[in-house]
CSV table of C-alpha atoms in Angstrom, one decimal:
chain,number,residue,atom,x,y,z
R,146,UNK,CA,-66.0,-25.7,-65.1
R,147,UNK,CA,-63.6,-26.5,-62.4
R,148,UNK,CA,-62.5,-22.8,-62.4
R,149,UNK,CA,-66.1,-21.7,-62.1
R,150,UNK,CA,-66.7,-24.2,-59.3
R,151,UNK,CA,-63.6,-23.0,-57.4
R,152,UNK,CA,-64.4,-19.4,-58.0
R,153,UNK,CA,-68.0,-19.9,-56.9
R,154,UNK,CA,-66.9,-21.7,-53.8
R,155,UNK,CA,-64.3,-19.0,-52.9
R,156,UNK,CA,-66.9,-16.2,-53.5
R,157,UNK,CA,-69.4,-18.1,-51.3
R,158,UNK,CA,-66.8,-18.5,-48.5
R,159,UNK,CA,-65.8,-14.8,-48.9
R,160,UNK,CA,-69.4,-13.6,-48.7
R,161,UNK,CA,-70.1,-15.9,-45.7
R,162,UNK,CA,-67.0,-14.4,-44.0
R,163,UNK,CA,-68.2,-10.9,-44.6
R,164,UNK,CA,-71.6,-11.7,-43.3
R,165,UNK,CA,-70.1,-13.4,-40.2
R,166,UNK,CA,-67.7,-10.6,-39.3
R,167,UNK,CA,-70.4,-8.0,-39.9
R,168,UNK,CA,-72.9,-9.8,-37.8
R,169,UNK,CA,-70.3,-10.4,-35.1
R,170,UNK,CA,-69.3,-6.7,-35.0
R,171,UNK,CA,-73.0,-5.6,-34.9
R,172,UNK,CA,-73.7,-8.2,-32.1
R,173,UNK,CA,-70.7,-6.9,-30.1
R,174,UNK,CA,-71.7,-3.3,-30.6
R,175,UNK,CA,-75.3,-4.2,-29.6
R,176,UNK,CA,-74.1,-6.0,-26.5
R,177,UNK,CA,-72.0,-3.0,-25.5
R,178,UNK,CA,-74.9,-0.6,-26.2
R,179,UNK,CA,-77.3,-2.8,-24.2
R,180,UNK,CA,-74.9,-2.9,-21.3
R,181,UNK,CA,-74.4,0.8,-21.5
R,182,UNK,CA,-78.2,1.5,-21.7
R,183,UNK,CA,-78.8,-0.9,-18.8
R,184,UNK,CA,-76.1,0.8,-16.6
R,185,UNK,CA,-77.4,4.3,-17.7
R,186,UNK,CA,-81.0,3.4,-16.9
R,187,UNK,CA,-80.0,2.0,-13.5
R,188,UNK,CA,-77.9,5.1,-12.8
R,189,UNK,CA,-80.7,7.5,-13.9
R,190,UNK,CA,-83.3,5.8,-11.8
R,191,UNK,CA,-81.0,5.9,-8.7
R,192,UNK,CA,-80.1,9.4,-9.6
R,193,UNK,CA,-83.7,10.5,-9.7
R,194,UNK,CA,-84.4,8.7,-6.4
R,195,UNK,CA,-81.5,10.3,-4.6
R,196,UNK,CA,-82.4,13.7,-6.1
R,197,UNK,CA,-85.9,13.4,-4.7
R,198,UNK,CA,-84.4,12.5,-1.3
R,199,UNK,CA,-82.0,15.4,-1.6
R,200,UNK,CA,-84.7,17.9,-2.4
R,201,UNK,CA,-86.8,16.6,0.5
R,202,UNK,CA,-83.8,16.7,2.8
R,203,UNK,CA,-82.8,20.2,1.9
R,204,UNK,CA,-86.4,21.4,2.1
R,205,UNK,CA,-86.6,19.9,5.6
R,206,UNK,CA,-83.4,21.6,6.6
R,207,UNK,CA,-84.5,24.9,5.3
R,208,UNK,CA,-87.9,24.6,7.0
R,209,UNK,CA,-86.2,23.8,10.4
R,210,UNK,CA,-87.7,20.4,10.4
R,211,UNK,CA,-86.0,17.4,12.0
R,212,UNK,CA,-84.2,15.1,9.6
R,213,UNK,CA,-82.7,11.7,9.9
R,214,UNK,CA,-79.0,11.9,10.5
R,215,UNK,CA,-78.4,9.2,7.9
R,216,UNK,CA,-80.7,10.8,5.4
R,217,UNK,CA,-77.9,13.0,4.1
R,218,UNK,CA,-76.0,10.0,2.7
R,219,UNK,CA,-77.9,10.5,-0.5
R,220,UNK,CA,-75.1,13.0,-1.4
R,221,UNK,CA,-72.4,10.3,-1.1
R,222,UNK,CA,-74.5,7.9,-3.1
R,223,UNK,CA,-74.9,10.6,-5.8
R,224,UNK,CA,-71.1,11.1,-5.7
R,225,UNK,CA,-70.5,7.4,-6.0
R,226,UNK,CA,-72.9,7.2,-9.0
R,227,UNK,CA,-71.3,10.1,-10.9
R,228,UNK,CA,-67.7,9.1,-10.1
R,229,UNK,CA,-68.1,5.6,-11.7
R,230,UNK,CA,-66.3,5.0,-15.0
R,231,UNK,CA,-68.4,2.1,-16.1
R,232,UNK,CA,-70.5,4.2,-18.4
R,233,UNK,CA,-67.5,5.9,-20.1
R,234,UNK,CA,-65.6,2.6,-20.3
R,235,UNK,CA,-68.7,0.8,-21.7
R,236,UNK,CA,-68.9,3.2,-24.6
R,237,UNK,CA,-65.4,4.7,-24.8
R,238,UNK,CA,-67.0,8.0,-25.5
R,239,UNK,CA,-65.2,11.2,-24.5
R,240,UNK,CA,-68.6,13.0,-24.5
R,241,UNK,CA,-70.0,10.6,-21.9
R,242,UNK,CA,-66.9,11.2,-19.8
R,243,UNK,CA,-67.4,15.0,-20.1
R,244,UNK,CA,-71.1,14.7,-19.2
R,245,UNK,CA,-70.2,12.6,-16.2
R,246,UNK,CA,-67.6,15.1,-15.1
R,247,UNK,CA,-70.2,17.9,-15.5
R,248,UNK,CA,-72.7,15.9,-13.5
R,249,UNK,CA,-70.1,15.2,-10.9
R,250,UNK,CA,-69.4,18.9,-10.6
R,251,UNK,CA,-73.1,19.6,-10.2
R,252,UNK,CA,-73.3,16.9,-7.5
R,253,UNK,CA,-70.3,18.5,-5.8
R,254,UNK,CA,-72.2,21.8,-5.8
R,255,UNK,CA,-75.2,20.0,-4.4
R,256,UNK,CA,-73.1,18.4,-1.7
R,257,UNK,CA,-71.8,21.9,-0.8
R,258,UNK,CA,-75.4,23.2,-0.8
R,259,UNK,CA,-76.4,20.4,1.6
R,260,UNK,CA,-73.6,21.2,3.9
R,261,UNK,CA,-74.5,24.9,3.9
R,262,UNK,CA,-78.1,24.0,4.5
R,263,UNK,CA,-77.2,21.8,7.4
R,264,UNK,CA,-75.1,24.6,8.9
R,265,UNK,CA,-78.0,27.0,8.3
R,266,UNK,CA,-80.3,24.5,9.9
R,267,UNK,CA,-78.1,24.3,13.0
R,268,UNK,CA,-77.8,28.1,13.3
R,269,UNK,CA,-81.6,28.5,12.8
R,270,UNK,CA,-82.4,25.9,15.5
R,271,UNK,CA,-79.9,27.5,17.9
R,272,UNK,CA,-81.4,30.9,17.2
R,273,UNK,CA,-84.9,29.5,17.6
R,274,UNK,CA,-83.8,28.1,21.0
R,275,UNK,CA,-82.3,31.4,22.3
R,276,UNK,CA,-84.5,34.0,20.5
R,277,UNK,CA,-87.5,33.7,22.8
R,278,UNK,CA,-85.4,34.2,25.9
R,279,UNK,CA,-83.6,37.2,24.4
R,280,UNK,CA,-86.9,38.7,23.3
R,281,UNK,CA,-88.4,38.0,26.7
R,282,UNK,CA,-85.5,39.7,28.5
R,283,UNK,CA,-85.9,42.8,26.4
R,284,UNK,CA,-89.6,42.9,27.0
R,285,UNK,CA,-89.2,42.3,30.7
R,286,UNK,CA,-86.6,45.1,30.9
R,287,UNK,CA,-88.9,47.4,28.9
R,288,UNK,CA,-91.8,46.6,31.2
R,289,UNK,CA,-89.7,47.2,34.3
R,290,UNK,CA,-88.5,50.4,32.9
R,291,UNK,CA,-92.0,51.5,32.1
R,292,UNK,CA,-93.2,50.4,35.6
R,293,UNK,CA,-90.3,52.4,37.2
R,294,UNK,CA,-91.1,55.5,35.2
R,295,UNK,CA,-94.8,55.3,36.0
R,296,UNK,CA,-93.9,54.7,39.6
R,297,UNK,CA,-91.6,57.7,39.6
R,298,UNK,CA,-94.3,59.8,38.0
R,299,UNK,CA,-96.7,58.7,40.8
R,300,UNK,CA,-94.2,59.5,43.5
R,301,UNK,CA,-93.5,62.9,41.9
R,302,UNK,CA,-97.3,63.6,41.8
R,303,UNK,CA,-97.6,62.6,45.4
R,304,UNK,CA,-94.6,64.8,46.4
R,305,UNK,CA,-96.0,67.7,44.3
R,306,UNK,CA,-99.4,67.3,46.1
R,307,UNK,CA,-97.6,67.4,49.4
R,308,UNK,CA,-95.7,70.5,48.4
R,309,UNK,CA,-98.9,72.2,47.2
R,310,UNK,CA,-100.6,71.4,50.5
R,311,UNK,CA,-97.6,72.7,52.5
R,312,UNK,CA,-97.6,75.8,50.3
R,313,UNK,CA,-101.3,76.4,51.1
R,314,UNK,CA,-100.7,76.0,54.8
R,315,UNK,CA,-97.6,78.1,55.0
R,316,UNK,CA,-96.9,81.8,54.4
R,317,UNK,CA,-93.9,84.2,54.2
R,318,UNK,CA,-90.4,83.3,52.9
R,319,UNK,CA,-90.7,79.6,53.2
R,320,UNK,CA,-93.8,79.9,51.1
R,321,UNK,CA,-91.8,81.4,48.2
R,322,UNK,CA,-89.3,78.5,48.5
R,323,UNK,CA,-92.1,76.0,48.2
R,324,UNK,CA,-93.5,77.9,45.2
R,325,UNK,CA,-90.1,77.6,43.5
R,326,UNK,CA,-89.9,74.0,44.4
R,327,UNK,CA,-93.4,73.3,43.1
R,328,UNK,CA,-92.6,75.1,39.8
R,329,UNK,CA,-89.4,73.1,39.5
R,330,UNK,CA,-91.3,69.9,40.2
R,331,UNK,CA,-93.9,70.8,37.6
R,332,UNK,CA,-91.1,71.2,35.1
R,333,UNK,CA,-89.8,67.8,36.0
R,334,UNK,CA,-93.4,66.5,35.6
R,335,UNK,CA,-93.3,67.8,32.0
R,336,UNK,CA,-90.0,65.9,31.6
R,337,UNK,CA,-91.8,62.7,32.8
R,338,UNK,CA,-94.5,63.3,30.2
R,339,UNK,CA,-91.8,63.6,27.6
R,340,UNK,CA,-90.1,60.4,29.0
R,341,UNK,CA,-93.4,58.6,28.7
R,342,UNK,CA,-93.7,59.7,25.1
R,343,UNK,CA,-90.2,58.5,24.4
R,344,UNK,CA,-91.0,55.3,26.2
R,345,UNK,CA,-94.0,54.8,24.0
R,346,UNK,CA,-91.8,55.5,21.0
R,347,UNK,CA,-89.2,53.0,22.3
R,348,UNK,CA,-91.9,50.3,22.6
R,349,UNK,CA,-93.0,51.1,19.0
R,350,UNK,CA,-89.4,50.9,17.9
R,351,UNK,CA,-89.0,47.5,19.6
R,352,UNK,CA,-92.1,46.2,17.9
R,353,UNK,CA,-90.8,47.6,14.6
R,354,UNK,CA,-87.5,46.0,15.3
R,355,UNK,CA,-89.1,42.6,15.9
R,356,UNK,CA,-91.4,43.0,12.9
R,357,UNK,CA,-88.6,44.2,10.5
R,358,UNK,CA,-88.0,42.0,7.5
R,359,UNK,CA,-85.2,43.9,5.8
R,360,UNK,CA,-81.8,43.7,7.3
R,361,UNK,CA,-80.7,46.9,5.5
R,362,UNK,CA,-83.2,48.9,7.6
R,363,UNK,CA,-81.7,47.7,10.9
R,364,UNK,CA,-78.7,50.1,10.8
R,365,UNK,CA,-81.0,53.1,10.2
R,366,UNK,CA,-83.3,51.8,12.9
R,367,UNK,CA,-80.4,51.3,15.4
R,368,UNK,CA,-78.4,54.5,14.7
R,369,UNK,CA,-81.1,57.0,13.8
R,370,UNK,CA,-84.1,55.8,15.8
R,371,UNK,CA,-83.0,53.8,18.8
R,372,UNK,CA,-80.0,56.0,19.6
R,373,UNK,CA,-81.9,59.3,19.5
R,374,UNK,CA,-84.7,57.8,21.6
R,375,UNK,CA,-82.3,56.2,24.1
R,376,UNK,CA,-80.4,59.5,24.4
R,377,UNK,CA,-83.5,61.4,25.1
R,378,UNK,CA,-84.7,58.8,27.6
R,379,UNK,CA,-81.2,58.7,29.2
R,380,UNK,CA,-81.4,62.5,29.8
R,381,UNK,CA,-84.9,62.2,31.1
R,382,UNK,CA,-84.4,59.2,33.5
R,383,UNK,CA,-81.2,60.8,34.9
R,384,UNK,CA,-83.3,63.7,36.1
R,385,UNK,CA,-85.9,61.2,37.4
R,386,UNK,CA,-83.1,59.1,39.0
R,387,UNK,CA,-81.5,62.1,40.6
R,388,UNK,CA,-84.9,63.2,41.9
R,389,UNK,CA,-85.5,59.7,43.4
R,390,UNK,CA,-82.2,59.5,45.0
R,391,UNK,CA,-80.5,56.9,42.9
R,392,UNK,CA,-80.8,53.1,43.6
R,393,UNK,CA,-80.5,49.8,41.9
R,394,UNK,CA,-84.0,49.7,40.6
R,395,UNK,CA,-84.0,53.3,39.4
R,396,UNK,CA,-85.1,54.1,35.8
R,397,UNK,CA,-81.5,54.9,34.7
R,398,UNK,CA,-80.3,51.5,35.8
R,399,UNK,CA,-83.3,49.8,34.2
R,400,UNK,CA,-82.7,51.8,31.0
R,401,UNK,CA,-79.1,50.5,31.0
R,402,UNK,CA,-80.4,47.0,31.5
R,403,UNK,CA,-82.9,47.4,28.6
R,404,UNK,CA,-80.2,48.8,26.3
R,405,UNK,CA,-78.0,45.8,27.3
R,406,UNK,CA,-80.9,43.4,26.6
R,407,UNK,CA,-81.5,45.2,23.3
R,408,UNK,CA,-77.9,45.5,22.0
R,409,UNK,CA,-76.1,42.9,24.0
R,410,UNK,CA,-73.4,42.7,26.6
R,411,UNK,CA,-70.5,45.0,26.0
R,412,UNK,CA,-72.3,47.3,23.6
R,413,UNK,CA,-71.0,50.8,23.3
R,414,UNK,CA,-72.1,54.1,21.8
R,415,UNK,CA,-69.8,55.8,19.4
R,416,UNK,CA,-70.8,59.5,19.8
R,417,UNK,CA,-68.2,60.6,17.3
R,418,UNK,CA,-69.8,58.6,14.5
R,419,UNK,CA,-73.2,58.8,16.0
R,420,UNK,CA,-73.7,55.0,16.0
R,421,UNK,CA,-74.2,52.1,18.4
R,422,UNK,CA,-71.8,49.2,18.2
R,423,UNK,CA,-73.7,46.1,19.4
R,424,UNK,CA,-72.2,43.7,21.9
R,425,UNK,CA,-73.1,40.0,22.4
R,426,UNK,CA,-76.5,38.1,22.7
R,427,UNK,CA,-78.6,41.2,22.3
R,428,UNK,CA,-82.1,41.3,20.8
R,429,UNK,CA,-80.8,43.5,17.9
R,430,UNK,CA,-78.1,41.0,17.0
R,431,UNK,CA,-80.6,38.1,17.3
R,432,UNK,CA,-83.1,39.8,15.0
R,433,UNK,CA,-80.2,40.8,12.6
R,434,UNK,CA,-79.1,37.2,12.6
R,435,UNK,CA,-82.6,36.1,12.1
R,436,UNK,CA,-83.0,38.4,9.1
R,437,UNK,CA,-79.6,37.3,7.8
R,438,UNK,CA,-80.7,33.7,8.2
R,439,UNK,CA,-83.9,34.4,6.4
R,440,UNK,CA,-82.0,36.1,3.5
R,441,UNK,CA,-79.5,33.2,3.5
R,442,UNK,CA,-82.5,30.8,3.4
R,443,UNK,CA,-83.8,32.6,0.4
R,444,UNK,CA,-80.4,32.4,-1.3
R,445,UNK,CA,-80.1,28.7,-0.3
R,446,UNK,CA,-83.6,28.1,-1.8
R,447,UNK,CA,-82.6,29.8,-5.0
R,448,UNK,CA,-79.3,27.8,-5.0
R,449,UNK,CA,-81.2,24.6,-4.3
R,450,UNK,CA,-83.5,25.3,-7.3
R,451,UNK,CA,-80.5,26.3,-9.5
R,452,UNK,CA,-78.3,23.4,-8.5
R,453,UNK,CA,-81.1,20.8,-8.8
R,454,UNK,CA,-82.0,22.3,-12.2
R,455,UNK,CA,-78.4,22.1,-13.2
R,456,UNK,CA,-78.1,18.5,-12.0
R,457,UNK,CA,-81.3,17.6,-13.9
R,458,UNK,CA,-79.9,19.5,-16.9
R,459,UNK,CA,-76.7,17.5,-16.7
R,460,UNK,CA,-78.8,14.3,-16.3
R,461,UNK,CA,-80.9,15.2,-19.4
R,462,UNK,CA,-77.7,16.0,-21.3
R,463,UNK,CA,-76.2,12.6,-20.3
R,464,UNK,CA,-79.4,10.9,-21.4
R,465,UNK,CA,-79.4,12.9,-24.7
R,466,UNK,CA,-75.7,11.9,-25.2
R,467,UNK,CA,-76.6,8.3,-24.6
R,468,UNK,CA,-79.5,8.5,-27.1
R,469,UNK,CA,-77.1,10.1,-29.6
R,470,UNK,CA,-74.6,7.3,-29.0
R,471,UNK,CA,-77.3,4.8,-29.5
R,472,UNK,CA,-78.4,6.5,-32.7
R,473,UNK,CA,-74.7,6.6,-33.9
R,474,UNK,CA,-74.3,3.0,-33.1
R,475,UNK,CA,-77.5,2.1,-35.0
R,476,UNK,CA,-76.3,4.3,-37.9
R,477,UNK,CA,-72.8,2.7,-37.7
R,478,UNK,CA,-74.5,-0.8,-37.8
R,479,UNK,CA,-76.6,0.3,-40.8
R,480,UNK,CA,-73.4,1.6,-42.5
R,481,UNK,CA,-71.7,-1.7,-41.7
R,482,UNK,CA,-74.6,-3.6,-43.2
R,483,UNK,CA,-74.7,-1.2,-46.2
R,484,UNK,CA,-70.9,-1.7,-46.7
R,485,UNK,CA,-71.3,-5.4,-46.4
R,486,UNK,CA,-74.1,-5.3,-48.9
R,487,UNK,CA,-72.0,-3.2,-51.3
R,488,UNK,CA,-69.0,-5.5,-50.8
R,489,UNK,CA,-71.1,-8.6,-51.4
R,490,UNK,CA,-72.6,-6.8,-54.5
R,491,UNK,CA,-69.1,-6.0,-55.7
R,492,UNK,CA,-68.0,-9.6,-55.1
R,493,UNK,CA,-71.1,-10.8,-56.9
R,494,UNK,CA,-70.5,-8.4,-59.8
R,495,UNK,CA,-66.9,-9.5,-60.0
R,496,UNK,CA,-67.9,-13.2,-59.8
R,497,UNK,CA,-70.7,-12.6,-62.3
R,498,UNK,CA,-68.2,-11.0,-64.7
R,499,UNK,CA,-65.7,-13.8,-64.2
R,500,UNK,CA,-68.4,-16.4,-64.6
R,501,UNK,CA,-69.6,-14.6,-67.7
R,502,UNK,CA,-66.1,-14.4,-69.2
R,503,UNK,CA,-65.5,-18.0,-68.4
R,504,UNK,CA,-68.9,-18.9,-69.8
R,505,UNK,CA,-68.1,-17.0,-73.0
R,506,UNK,CA,-64.7,-18.7,-73.3
R,507,UNK,CA,-66.3,-22.1,-72.6
R,508,UNK,CA,-69.0,-21.4,-75.2
R,509,UNK,CA,-66.3,-20.3,-77.7
R,510,UNK,CA,-64.3,-23.4,-76.9
R,511,UNK,CA,-67.4,-25.6,-77.2
R,512,UNK,CA,-68.3,-23.9,-80.5
R,513,UNK,CA,-64.8,-24.5,-81.8
R,514,UNK,CA,-65.0,-28.1,-80.7
R,515,UNK,CA,-68.4,-28.4,-82.3
R,516,UNK,CA,-67.1,-26.9,-85.5
R,517,UNK,CA,-64.2,-29.3,-85.4
R,518,UNK,CA,-66.5,-32.1,-84.8
R,519,UNK,CA,-68.8,-31.0,-87.6
R,520,UNK,CA,-65.8,-30.7,-89.9
R,521,UNK,CA,-64.6,-34.1,-88.9
R,522,UNK,CA,-68.1,-35.4,-89.3
R,523,UNK,CA,-68.2,-34.0,-92.8
R,524,UNK,CA,-64.8,-35.5,-93.6
R,525,UNK,CA,-66.0,-38.8,-92.2
R,526,UNK,CA,-69.2,-38.6,-94.1
R,527,UNK,CA,-67.3,-37.9,-97.3
R,528,UNK,CA,-64.9,-40.7,-96.5
R,529,UNK,CA,-67.8,-43.0,-95.7
R,530,UNK,CA,-69.3,-42.0,-99.1
R,531,UNK,CA,-66.0,-42.8,-100.8
R,532,UNK,CA,-65.7,-46.0,-98.9
R,533,UNK,CA,-69.3,-46.8,-99.8
R,534,UNK,CA,-68.4,-46.2,-103.4
R,535,UNK,CA,-65.2,-48.2,-103.1
R,536,UNK,CA,-67.2,-50.9,-101.3
R,537,UNK,CA,-69.8,-50.8,-104.1
R,538,UNK,CA,-67.0,-51.0,-106.6
R,539,UNK,CA,-65.5,-53.8,-104.6
R,540,UNK,CA,-68.8,-55.5,-104.5
R,541,UNK,CA,-69.1,-55.1,-108.2
R,542,UNK,CA,-65.5,-56.3,-108.6
R,543,UNK,CA,-66.3,-59.2,-106.3
R,544,UNK,CA,-69.4,-60.0,-108.2
R,545,UNK,CA,-67.5,-59.8,-111.5
R,546,UNK,CA,-64.7,-61.8,-109.9
R,547,UNK,CA,-67.2,-64.2,-108.5
R,548,UNK,CA,-68.8,-64.5,-112.0
R,549,UNK,CA,-65.4,-64.8,-113.5
R,550,UNK,CA,-64.5,-67.4,-111.0
R,551,UNK,CA,-67.7,-69.2,-111.6
R,552,UNK,CA,-67.1,-69.0,-115.3
R,553,UNK,CA,-63.5,-70.1,-114.7
R,554,UNK,CA,-64.7,-72.9,-112.6
R,555,UNK,CA,-67.1,-73.9,-115.2
R,556,UNK,CA,-64.4,-73.6,-117.8
R,557,UNK,CA,-62.1,-75.5,-115.6
R,558,UNK,CA,-64.7,-78.1,-115.0
R,559,UNK,CA,-65.3,-78.2,-118.7
R,560,UNK,CA,-61.6,-78.4,-119.5
R,561,UNK,CA,-61.2,-80.8,-116.7
R,562,UNK,CA,-64.1,-82.8,-118.2
R,563,UNK,CA,-62.5,-82.4,-121.5
R,564,UNK,CA,-59.1,-83.4,-120.2
R,565,UNK,CA,-60.7,-86.2,-118.3
R,566,UNK,CA,-62.4,-87.3,-121.5
R,567,UNK,CA,-59.1,-86.7,-123.4
R,568,UNK,CA,-57.2,-88.6,-120.7
R,569,UNK,CA,-59.8,-91.3,-120.9
R,570,UNK,CA,-59.5,-91.3,-124.7
R,571,UNK,CA,-55.8,-91.2,-124.4
R,572,UNK,CA,-55.8,-94.0,-121.9
R,573,UNK,CA,-58.1,-95.9,-124.2
R,574,UNK,CA,-55.8,-95.3,-127.1
R,575,UNK,CA,-52.9,-96.2,-124.9
R,576,UNK,CA,-54.7,-99.3,-123.9
R,577,UNK,CA,-55.6,-100.0,-127.4
R,578,UNK,CA,-52.0,-99.4,-128.5
R,579,UNK,CA,-50.8,-101.5,-125.8
R,580,UNK,CA,-53.3,-104.1,-126.9
R,581,UNK,CA,-52.2,-103.6,-130.3
R,582,UNK,CA,-48.6,-103.9,-129.4
């Protein structure tokens, strides 16, 4: 019984220890998991907020809108969020660390994108500031060139009319010279008509240049269209300029000013390769830069979508990993509970077996004792019967002895009475003898 008591007490203490350690481990894992999920939820909420700020900020930059100078600090906050080790330390998971590194890499790409977008925004704002002036200079130069050519045409018509009038009023050899001069002037008039056509083509080319939306078409437009038109105009306005005597406001000078306004200061024509090499601050370069900026904006837009999607994907991967860790922790706790239950079941089975063996031994010992007691009882019963028989015999003997004693006493009394009578008779006889003597 003491063995059973001690074994039961030990089994109870052992089971309580198993339950205590299991519950403590589960509680510790639960606290770590709760701390991790709290930190993750806080991080994800702040991450989503900063991502929304980043999306709006980059959209504003790419739309040439004014932005708060401190608004770009969302990138640094994102970097601070993803560089923290509290999540990986809270779980000790290498997967979480890899997800954080991946998310940090995506945030670094986002930071680079923001920097590129800010640089694009500055270039676009600068271009927006200088483009209208550059375009206006080209338009003013073209208008002055057109005005000069029209004015030259008017002067040539007037001079031609004067020559015709002189021809009509004159005769002889001077008349033939005037006729040749009139014919030559009419030829130059046809050149002016050709110049006006080229000028109209030049205006159309300028409109096409301004309205062009593909940067790859600019080279063809510059080398194949503008160069040919400018070459033809240059030949035409040289004739017109020579006819007008040459001055600062002559069409040739104005054509050079227009070409400078169009292709920039310091531009040059490479006749060997049949191309125009632009200079600085020309309308062509501004439009090229504008188209390049537009193409770069499209690329930045695509990069923005890709990077934001990548960041969101890394964020979803982090959340999925966290959920997997939570499920693994729950599964581990369930396994710990199952193991504890199996251990307690094993301990119970062992204790039950020990209790059963001890109970069997106790029962066997009790049975042996009961048999011994029964045997002893039987012996005692037989002895009691023998003793009862002896006692009965003794009682019979005592009765017989008592009867014998009574008889003896009666006999003694009788003998005593007889002796007494005999003694009395003897005494009487003695007395009588004495008397006789």
